[in-house]
GROMACS .gro file of C-alpha atoms in nm:
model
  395
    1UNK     CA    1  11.916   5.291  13.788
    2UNK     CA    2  11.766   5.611  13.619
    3UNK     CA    3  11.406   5.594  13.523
    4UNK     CA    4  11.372   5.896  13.291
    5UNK     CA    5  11.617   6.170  13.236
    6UNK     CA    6  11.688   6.387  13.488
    7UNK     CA    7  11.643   6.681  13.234
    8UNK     CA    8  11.312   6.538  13.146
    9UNK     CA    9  11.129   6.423  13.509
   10UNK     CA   10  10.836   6.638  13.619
   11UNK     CA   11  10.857   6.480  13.958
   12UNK     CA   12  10.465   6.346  13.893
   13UNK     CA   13  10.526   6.044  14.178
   14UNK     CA   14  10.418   5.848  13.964
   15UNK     CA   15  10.681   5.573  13.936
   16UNK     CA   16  10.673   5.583  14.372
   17UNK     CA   17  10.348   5.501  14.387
   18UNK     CA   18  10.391   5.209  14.139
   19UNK     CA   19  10.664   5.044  14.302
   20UNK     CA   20  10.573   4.710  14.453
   21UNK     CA   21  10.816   4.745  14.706
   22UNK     CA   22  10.867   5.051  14.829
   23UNK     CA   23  11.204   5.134  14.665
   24UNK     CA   24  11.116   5.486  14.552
   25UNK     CA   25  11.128   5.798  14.728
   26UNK     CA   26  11.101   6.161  14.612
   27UNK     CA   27  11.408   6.369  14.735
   28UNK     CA   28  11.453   6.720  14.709
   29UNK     CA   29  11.744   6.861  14.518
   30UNK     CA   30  12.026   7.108  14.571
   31UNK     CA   31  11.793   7.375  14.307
   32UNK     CA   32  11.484   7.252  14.525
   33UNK     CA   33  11.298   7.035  14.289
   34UNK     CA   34  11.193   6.681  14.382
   35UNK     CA   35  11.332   6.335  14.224
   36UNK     CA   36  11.271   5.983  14.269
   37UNK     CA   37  11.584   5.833  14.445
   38UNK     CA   38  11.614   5.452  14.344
   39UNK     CA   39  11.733   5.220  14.668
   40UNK     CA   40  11.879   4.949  14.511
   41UNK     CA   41  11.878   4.719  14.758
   42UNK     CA   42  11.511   4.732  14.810
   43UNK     CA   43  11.457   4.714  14.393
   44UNK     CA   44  11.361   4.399  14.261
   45UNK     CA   45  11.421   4.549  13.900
   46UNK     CA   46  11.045   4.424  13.806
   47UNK     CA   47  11.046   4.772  13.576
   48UNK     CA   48  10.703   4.887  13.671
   49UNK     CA   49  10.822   5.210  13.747
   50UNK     CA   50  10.970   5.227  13.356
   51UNK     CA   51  10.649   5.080  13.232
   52UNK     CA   52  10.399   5.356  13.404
   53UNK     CA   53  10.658   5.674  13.364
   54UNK     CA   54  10.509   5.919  13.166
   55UNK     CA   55  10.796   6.061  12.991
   56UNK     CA   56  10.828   5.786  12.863
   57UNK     CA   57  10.533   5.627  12.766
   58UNK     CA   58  10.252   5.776  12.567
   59UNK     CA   59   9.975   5.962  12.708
   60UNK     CA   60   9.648   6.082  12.484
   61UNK     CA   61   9.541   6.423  12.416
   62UNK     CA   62   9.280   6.602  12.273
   63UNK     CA   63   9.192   6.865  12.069
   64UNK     CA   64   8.967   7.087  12.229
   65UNK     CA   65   8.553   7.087  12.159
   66UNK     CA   66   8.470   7.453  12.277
   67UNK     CA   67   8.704   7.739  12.409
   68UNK     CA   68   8.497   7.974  12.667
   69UNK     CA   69   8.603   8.297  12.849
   70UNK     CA   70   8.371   8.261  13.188
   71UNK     CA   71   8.332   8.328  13.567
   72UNK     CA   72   8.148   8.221  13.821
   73UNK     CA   73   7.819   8.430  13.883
   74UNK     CA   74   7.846   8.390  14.285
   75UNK     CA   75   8.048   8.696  14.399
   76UNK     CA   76   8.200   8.590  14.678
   77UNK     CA   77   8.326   8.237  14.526
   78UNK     CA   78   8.437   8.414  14.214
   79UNK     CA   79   8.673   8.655  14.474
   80UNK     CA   80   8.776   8.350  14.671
   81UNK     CA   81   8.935   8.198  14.334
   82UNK     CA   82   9.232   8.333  14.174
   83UNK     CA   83   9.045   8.339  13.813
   84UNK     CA   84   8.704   8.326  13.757
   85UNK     CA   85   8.615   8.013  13.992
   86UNK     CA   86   8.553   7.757  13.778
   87UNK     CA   87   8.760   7.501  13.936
   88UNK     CA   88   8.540   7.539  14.260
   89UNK     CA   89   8.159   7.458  14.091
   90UNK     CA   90   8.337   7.183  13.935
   91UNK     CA   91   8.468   7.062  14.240
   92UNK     CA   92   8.138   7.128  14.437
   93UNK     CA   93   7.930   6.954  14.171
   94UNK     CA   94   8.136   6.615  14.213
   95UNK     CA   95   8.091   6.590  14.579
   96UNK     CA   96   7.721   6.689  14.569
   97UNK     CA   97   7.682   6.378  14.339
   98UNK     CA   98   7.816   6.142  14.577
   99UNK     CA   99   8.210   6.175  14.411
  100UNK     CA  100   8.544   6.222  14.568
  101UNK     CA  101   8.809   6.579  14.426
  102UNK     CA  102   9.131   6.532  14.454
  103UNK     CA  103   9.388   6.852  14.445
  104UNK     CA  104   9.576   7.127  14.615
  105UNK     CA  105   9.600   7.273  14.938
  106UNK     CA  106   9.778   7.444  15.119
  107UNK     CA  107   9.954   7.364  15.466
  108UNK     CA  108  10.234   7.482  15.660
  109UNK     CA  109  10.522   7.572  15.458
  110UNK     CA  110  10.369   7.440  15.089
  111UNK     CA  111  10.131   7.269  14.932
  112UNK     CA  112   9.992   6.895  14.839
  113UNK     CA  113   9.714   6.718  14.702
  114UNK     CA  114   9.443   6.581  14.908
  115UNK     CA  115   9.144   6.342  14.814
  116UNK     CA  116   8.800   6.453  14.989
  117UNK     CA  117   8.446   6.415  14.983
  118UNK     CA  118   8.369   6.715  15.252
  119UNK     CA  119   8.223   7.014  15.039
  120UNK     CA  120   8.308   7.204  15.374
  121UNK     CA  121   8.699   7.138  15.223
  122UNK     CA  122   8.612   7.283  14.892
  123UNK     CA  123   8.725   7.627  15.032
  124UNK     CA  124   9.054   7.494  15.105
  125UNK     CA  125   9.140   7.431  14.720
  126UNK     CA  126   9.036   7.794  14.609
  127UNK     CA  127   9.377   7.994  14.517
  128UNK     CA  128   9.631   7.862  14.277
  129UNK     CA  129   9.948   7.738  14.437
  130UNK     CA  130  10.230   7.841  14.269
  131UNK     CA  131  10.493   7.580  14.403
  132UNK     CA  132  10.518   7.212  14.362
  133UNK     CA  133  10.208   7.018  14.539
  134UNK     CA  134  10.303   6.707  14.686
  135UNK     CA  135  10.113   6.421  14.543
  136UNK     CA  136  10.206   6.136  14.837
  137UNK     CA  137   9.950   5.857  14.735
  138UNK     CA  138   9.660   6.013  14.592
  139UNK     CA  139   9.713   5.799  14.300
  140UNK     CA  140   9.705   5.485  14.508
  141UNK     CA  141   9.324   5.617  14.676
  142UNK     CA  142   9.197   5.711  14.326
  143UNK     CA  143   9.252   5.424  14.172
  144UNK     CA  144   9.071   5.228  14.475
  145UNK     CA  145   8.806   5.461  14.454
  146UNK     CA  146   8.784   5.423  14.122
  147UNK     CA  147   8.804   5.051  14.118
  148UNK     CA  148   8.477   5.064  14.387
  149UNK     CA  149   8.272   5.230  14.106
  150UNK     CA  150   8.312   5.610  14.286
  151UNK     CA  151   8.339   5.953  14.042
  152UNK     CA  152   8.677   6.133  14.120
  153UNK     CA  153   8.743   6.433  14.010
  154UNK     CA  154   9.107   6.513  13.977
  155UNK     CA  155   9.292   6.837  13.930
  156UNK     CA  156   9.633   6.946  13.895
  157UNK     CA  157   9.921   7.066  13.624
  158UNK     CA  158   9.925   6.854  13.299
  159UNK     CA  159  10.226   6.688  13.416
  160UNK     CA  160  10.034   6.536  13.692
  161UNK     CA  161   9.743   6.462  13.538
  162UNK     CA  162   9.979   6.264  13.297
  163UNK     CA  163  10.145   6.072  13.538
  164UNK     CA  164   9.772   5.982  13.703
  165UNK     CA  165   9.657   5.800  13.367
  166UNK     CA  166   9.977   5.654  13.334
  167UNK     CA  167   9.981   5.496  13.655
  168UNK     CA  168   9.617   5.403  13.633
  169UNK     CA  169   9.679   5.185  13.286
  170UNK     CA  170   9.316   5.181  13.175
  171UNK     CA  171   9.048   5.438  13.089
  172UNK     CA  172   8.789   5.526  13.370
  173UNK     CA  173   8.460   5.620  13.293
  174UNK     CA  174   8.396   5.741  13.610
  175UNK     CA  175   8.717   5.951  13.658
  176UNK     CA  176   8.697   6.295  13.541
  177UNK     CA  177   9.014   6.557  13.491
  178UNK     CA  178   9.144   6.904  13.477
  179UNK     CA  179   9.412   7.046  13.443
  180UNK     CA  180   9.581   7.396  13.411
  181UNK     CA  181   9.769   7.616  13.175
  182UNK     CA  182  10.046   7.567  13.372
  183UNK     CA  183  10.343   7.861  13.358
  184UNK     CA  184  10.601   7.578  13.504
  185UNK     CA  185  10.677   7.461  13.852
  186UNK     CA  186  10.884   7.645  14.062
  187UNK     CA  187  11.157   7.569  14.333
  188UNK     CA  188  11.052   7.490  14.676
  189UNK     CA  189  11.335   7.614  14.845
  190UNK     CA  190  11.346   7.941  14.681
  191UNK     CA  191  10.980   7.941  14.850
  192UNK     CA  192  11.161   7.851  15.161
  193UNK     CA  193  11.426   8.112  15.172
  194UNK     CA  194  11.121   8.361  15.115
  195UNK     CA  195  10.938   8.259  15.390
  196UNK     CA  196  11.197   8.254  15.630
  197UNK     CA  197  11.314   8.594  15.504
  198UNK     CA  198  10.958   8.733  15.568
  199UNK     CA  199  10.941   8.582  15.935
  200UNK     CA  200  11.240   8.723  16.062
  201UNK     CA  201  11.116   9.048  15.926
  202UNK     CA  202  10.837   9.044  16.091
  203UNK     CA  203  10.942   8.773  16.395
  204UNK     CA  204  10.600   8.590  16.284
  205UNK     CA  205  10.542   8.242  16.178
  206UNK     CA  206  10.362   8.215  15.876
  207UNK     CA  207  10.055   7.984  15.862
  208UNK     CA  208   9.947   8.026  15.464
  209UNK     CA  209  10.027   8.191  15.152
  210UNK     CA  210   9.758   8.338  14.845
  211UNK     CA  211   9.995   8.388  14.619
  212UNK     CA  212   9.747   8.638  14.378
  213UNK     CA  213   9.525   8.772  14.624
  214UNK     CA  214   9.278   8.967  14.490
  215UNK     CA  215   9.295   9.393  14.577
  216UNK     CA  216   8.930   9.553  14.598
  217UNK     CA  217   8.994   9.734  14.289
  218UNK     CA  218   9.051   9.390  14.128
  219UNK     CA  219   9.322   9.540  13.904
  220UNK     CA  220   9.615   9.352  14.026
  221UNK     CA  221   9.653   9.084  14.208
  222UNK     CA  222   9.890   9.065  14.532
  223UNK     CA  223  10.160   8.793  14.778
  224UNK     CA  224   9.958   8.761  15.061
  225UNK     CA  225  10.168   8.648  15.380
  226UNK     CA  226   9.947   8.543  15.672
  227UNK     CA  227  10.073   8.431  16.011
  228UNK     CA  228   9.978   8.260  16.295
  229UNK     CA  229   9.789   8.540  16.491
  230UNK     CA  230   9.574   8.601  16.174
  231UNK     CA  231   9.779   8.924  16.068
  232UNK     CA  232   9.941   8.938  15.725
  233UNK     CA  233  10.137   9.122  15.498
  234UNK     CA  234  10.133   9.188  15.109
  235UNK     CA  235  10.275   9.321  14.841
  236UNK     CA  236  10.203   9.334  14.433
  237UNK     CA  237  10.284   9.027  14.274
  238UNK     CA  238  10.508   9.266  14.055
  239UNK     CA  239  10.714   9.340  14.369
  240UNK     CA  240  10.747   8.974  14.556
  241UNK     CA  241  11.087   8.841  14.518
  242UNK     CA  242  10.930   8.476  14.426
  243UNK     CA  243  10.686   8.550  14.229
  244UNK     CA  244  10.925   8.766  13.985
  245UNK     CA  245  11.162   8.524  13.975
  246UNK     CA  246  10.895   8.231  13.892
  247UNK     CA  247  10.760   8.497  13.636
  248UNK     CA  248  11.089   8.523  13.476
  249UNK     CA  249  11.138   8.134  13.465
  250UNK     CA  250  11.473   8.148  13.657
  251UNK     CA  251  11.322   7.943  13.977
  252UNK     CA  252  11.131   7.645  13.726
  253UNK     CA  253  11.300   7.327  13.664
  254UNK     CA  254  11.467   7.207  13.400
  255UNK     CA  255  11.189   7.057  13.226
  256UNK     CA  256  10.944   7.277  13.197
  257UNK     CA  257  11.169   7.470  12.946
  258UNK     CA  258  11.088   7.148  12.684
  259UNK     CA  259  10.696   7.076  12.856
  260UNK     CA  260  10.542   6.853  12.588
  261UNK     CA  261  10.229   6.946  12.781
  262UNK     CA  262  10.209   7.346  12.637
  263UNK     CA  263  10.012   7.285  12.323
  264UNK     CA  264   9.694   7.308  12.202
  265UNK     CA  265   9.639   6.927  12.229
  266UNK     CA  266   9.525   6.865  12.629
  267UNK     CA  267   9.583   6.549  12.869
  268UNK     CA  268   9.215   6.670  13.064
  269UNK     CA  269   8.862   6.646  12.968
  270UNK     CA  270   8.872   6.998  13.096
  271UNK     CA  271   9.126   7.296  13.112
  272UNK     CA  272   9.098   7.576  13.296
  273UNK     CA  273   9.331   7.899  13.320
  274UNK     CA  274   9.363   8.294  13.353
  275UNK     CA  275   9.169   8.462  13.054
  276UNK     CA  276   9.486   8.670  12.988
  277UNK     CA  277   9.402   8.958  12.750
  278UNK     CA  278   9.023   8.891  12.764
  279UNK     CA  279   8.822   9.170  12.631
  280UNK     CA  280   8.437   9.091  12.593
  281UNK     CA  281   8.209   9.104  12.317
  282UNK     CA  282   7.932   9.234  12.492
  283UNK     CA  283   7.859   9.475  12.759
  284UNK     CA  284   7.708   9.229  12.977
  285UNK     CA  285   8.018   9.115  13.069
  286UNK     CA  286   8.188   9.445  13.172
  287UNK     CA  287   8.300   9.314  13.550
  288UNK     CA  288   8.555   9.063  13.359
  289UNK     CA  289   8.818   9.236  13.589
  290UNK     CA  290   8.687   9.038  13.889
  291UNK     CA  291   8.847   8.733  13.705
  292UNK     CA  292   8.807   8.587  13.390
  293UNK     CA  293   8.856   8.181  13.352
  294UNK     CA  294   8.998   8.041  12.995
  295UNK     CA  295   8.793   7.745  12.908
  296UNK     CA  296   8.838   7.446  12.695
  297UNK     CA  297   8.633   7.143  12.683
  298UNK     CA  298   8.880   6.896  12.548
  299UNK     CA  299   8.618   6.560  12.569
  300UNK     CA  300   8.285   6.429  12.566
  301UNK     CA  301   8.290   6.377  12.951
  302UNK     CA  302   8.428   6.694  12.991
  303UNK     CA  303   8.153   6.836  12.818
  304UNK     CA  304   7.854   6.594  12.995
  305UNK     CA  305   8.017   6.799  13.337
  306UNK     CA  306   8.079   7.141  13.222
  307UNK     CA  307   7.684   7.116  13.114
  308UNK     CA  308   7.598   7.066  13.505
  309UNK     CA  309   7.764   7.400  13.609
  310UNK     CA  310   7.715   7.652  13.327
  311UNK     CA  311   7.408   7.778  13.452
  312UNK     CA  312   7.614   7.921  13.730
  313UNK     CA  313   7.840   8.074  13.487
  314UNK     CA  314   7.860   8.404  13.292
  315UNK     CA  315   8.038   8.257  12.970
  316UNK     CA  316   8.094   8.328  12.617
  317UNK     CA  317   8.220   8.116  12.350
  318UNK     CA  318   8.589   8.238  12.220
  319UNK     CA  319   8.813   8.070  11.956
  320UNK     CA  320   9.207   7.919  12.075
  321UNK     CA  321   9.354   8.142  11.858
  322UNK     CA  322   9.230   8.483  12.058
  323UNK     CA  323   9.271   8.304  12.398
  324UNK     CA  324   9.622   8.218  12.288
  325UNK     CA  325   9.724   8.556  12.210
  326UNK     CA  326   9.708   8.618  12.587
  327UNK     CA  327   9.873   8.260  12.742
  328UNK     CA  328  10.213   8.175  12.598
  329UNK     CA  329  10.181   7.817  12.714
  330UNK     CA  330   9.887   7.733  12.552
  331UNK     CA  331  10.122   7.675  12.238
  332UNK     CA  332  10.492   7.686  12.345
  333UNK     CA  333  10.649   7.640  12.684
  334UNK     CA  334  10.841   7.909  12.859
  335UNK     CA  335  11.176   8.044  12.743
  336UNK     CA  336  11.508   7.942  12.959
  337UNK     CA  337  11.702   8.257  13.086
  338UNK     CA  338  12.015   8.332  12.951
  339UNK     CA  339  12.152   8.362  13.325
  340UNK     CA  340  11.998   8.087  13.413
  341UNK     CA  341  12.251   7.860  13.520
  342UNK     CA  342  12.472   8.180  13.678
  343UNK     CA  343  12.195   8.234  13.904
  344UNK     CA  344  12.176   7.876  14.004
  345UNK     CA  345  12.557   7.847  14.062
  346UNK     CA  346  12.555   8.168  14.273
  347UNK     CA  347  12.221   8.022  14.485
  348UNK     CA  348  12.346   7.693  14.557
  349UNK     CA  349  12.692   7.783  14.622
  350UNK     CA  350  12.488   7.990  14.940
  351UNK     CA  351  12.403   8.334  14.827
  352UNK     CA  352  12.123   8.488  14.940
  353UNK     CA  353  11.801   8.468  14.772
  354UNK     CA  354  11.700   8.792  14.799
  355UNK     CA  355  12.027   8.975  14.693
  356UNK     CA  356  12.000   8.771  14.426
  357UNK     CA  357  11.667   8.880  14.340
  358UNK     CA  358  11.754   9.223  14.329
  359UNK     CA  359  11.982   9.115  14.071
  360UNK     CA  360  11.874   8.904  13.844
  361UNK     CA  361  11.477   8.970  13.845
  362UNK     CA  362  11.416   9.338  14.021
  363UNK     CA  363  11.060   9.429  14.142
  364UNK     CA  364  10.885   9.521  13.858
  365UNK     CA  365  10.698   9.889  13.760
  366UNK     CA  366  10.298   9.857  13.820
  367UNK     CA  367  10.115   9.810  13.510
  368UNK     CA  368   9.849  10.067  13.485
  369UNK     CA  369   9.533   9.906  13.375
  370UNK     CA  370   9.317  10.195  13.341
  371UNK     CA  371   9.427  10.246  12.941
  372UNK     CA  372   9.294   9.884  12.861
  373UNK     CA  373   9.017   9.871  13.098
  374UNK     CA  374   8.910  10.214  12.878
  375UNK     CA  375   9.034  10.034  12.532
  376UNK     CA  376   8.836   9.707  12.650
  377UNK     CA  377   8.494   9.920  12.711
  378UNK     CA  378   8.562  10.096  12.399
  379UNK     CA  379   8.550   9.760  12.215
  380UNK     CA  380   8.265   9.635  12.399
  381UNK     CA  381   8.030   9.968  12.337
  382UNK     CA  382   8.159  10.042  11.971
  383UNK     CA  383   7.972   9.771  11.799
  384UNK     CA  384   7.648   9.889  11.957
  385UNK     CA  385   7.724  10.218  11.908
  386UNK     CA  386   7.714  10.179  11.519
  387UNK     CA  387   7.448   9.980  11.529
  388UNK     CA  388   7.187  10.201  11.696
  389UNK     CA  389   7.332  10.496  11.427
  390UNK     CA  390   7.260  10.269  11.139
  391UNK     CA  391   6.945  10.184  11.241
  392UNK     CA  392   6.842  10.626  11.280
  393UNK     CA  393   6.988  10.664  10.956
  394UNK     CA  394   6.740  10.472  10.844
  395UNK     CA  395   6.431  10.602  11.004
   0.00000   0.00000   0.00000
């Protein structure tokens, strides 16, 4: 039995955490993306897993309240974070009220979703993870905690935050969510290959992986290999084999090329993202560089815990329409290659990842920012600038 379309499944877990007995398991493909595997002699055919699918069955959105560009105003947490660490005060704030956050770390060779009340673990969820994070049974604990009157926070892509209120069934007023402008979700074992390529290079196990370290000049953003001994190696994000070819869409699955989830409408009370394109209004905000968070407020909830935070945040209202200009996937998903399926039949059939690489998306020329970062100050000074001549005119 097939509970969704292949073509369609975001590999949520939902439907294996539903099943009554057991019947479900998520396997890993040939292209490295995971699927639930029916065994049908375990299956009762009760249809639960149908019944709480998200693909299938409807999930609420909302339009957004208030759009924000922002950042966290401690230094070191905003560095930590891959944007403008957001997601950590909001994580922080639910535990220091008594509440459990559920989302992604990252151990050993990739990442999953954890469920914690230990603000000593909040570290461990700074840095996005750009794989697939394995969601086991969080879903199971939530809804527990949940059911025992506890405030969970839960964050992840919108897929999974889809397939959380569709296995839940009912509206929580004491669960919270966020999700993120989510590129797509890439193969785990192109991530694989990669890592095994770098250890041989280097004859080093590796122990984690910040996949957009921050440089100390803040203008791009870096793979950051670290092994066992505490050594590591990077390289620009524009050079890293993975991270091009998850750029370029060739290592996402099938259906993030059709994500019903890349609109302006959003499954969370609260979504957060890169501020792509983000040029401020006033000179106040000239470190934006450091990282800049996209912010929309997509509920009343969201809104009663955004208020809890934002005096720790440097933030200024922004409409959709400028924020979108920057993030493709706040109103379309991406764009399938036309050598997609090529490189796939070349990969599986046992070429090498990186040769392929080389081929079909090549490291990547640098981006200068120093023309926009002079553009963006330009801006910012301009409108004072005419406004302090105005006002000598008329004296």
């Amino acid at each position: 039995m097939e509970i969704c379309n292949k073509q369609d499944c975001t590999g949520c877990q939902a439907c294996m955490q539903g099943c009554p007995t057991h019947a479900i398991s998520m396997q890993e493909s040939i292209k490295g993306h995971i699927y639930p595997v029916i065994d049908s002699n375990i299956c009762i055919n009760c249809h639960k897993c149908i019944r709480i699918c998200p693909v299938l069955n409807k999930v609420n959105k909302y339009q957004p309240l208030n759009i924000l560009a922002g950042w966290n105003n401690n230094k070191k947490e905003r560095k930590d974070s891959t944007s403008g660490g957001v997601s950590y005060l909001l994580s922080k704030k639910i535990i220091e009220e008594g509440g459990y956050f559920c989302g992604s770390i990252w151990e050993s060779t990739g990442a999953k979703h954890i469920v914690t009340n230990d603000i000593n673990k909040i570290s461990l969820f700074q840095g996005s993870k750009y794989t697939h994070s394995n969601i086991n049974n969080c879903f199971i604990k939530i809804q527990q905690l949940l059911k025992n009157s506890q405030i969970v926070l839960f964050s992840g892509t919108p897929c999974q935050v889809a397939g959380l209120k569709s296995y839940l069934k009912q509206d929580f007023n004491n669960l919270y969510t966020l999700d993120i402008v989510c590129h797509g979700v890439p193969s785990h074992k192109a991530l694989s290959d990669r890592i095994k390529y770098i250890e041989k290079k280097y004859n080093k196990k590796i122990k984690e992986i910040r996949f957009r370290d921050k440089n100390p000049d803040q203008y791009h953003t870096c793979m950051k290999y670290i092994f066992s001994d505490d050594s590591y190696t990077k390289c620009s994000v524009y050079e890293d084999s993975y991270f091009c070819g998850f750029v370029d869409n060739y290592l996402l699955r099938e259906n993030c090329f059709h994500c019903k989830y890349a609109t302006r409408e959003r499954v969370s009370d609260i979504t957060l993202a890169d501020y792509w394109g983000y040029s401020p209004y006033n000179f106040k905000f000239k470190s934006y560089q450091k990282g800049t968070s996209f912010i929309s407020i997509n509920t009343a909830k969201g809104q009663n815990l955004y208020s809890k935070i934002q005096h720790q945040l440097i933030a200024e209202p922004r409409t959709f329409e400028d924020a979108a200009k920057g993030n493709k996937n706040l109103h379309n998903p991406q764009t399938r290659p036309i050598n997609y399926d090529k490189f796939w039949d070349s990969y599986t059939q046992g070429a090498n990842f990186e040769e392929l690489a080389l081929c079909y998306f090549p490291p990547k020329k640098i981006q200068s920012t120093t023309n926009t970062t002079i553009r963006n100050y330009i801006k910012m000074l301009l409108p004072n600038f005419i406004t302090t001549y105005i006002k000598k005119k008329k004296l």
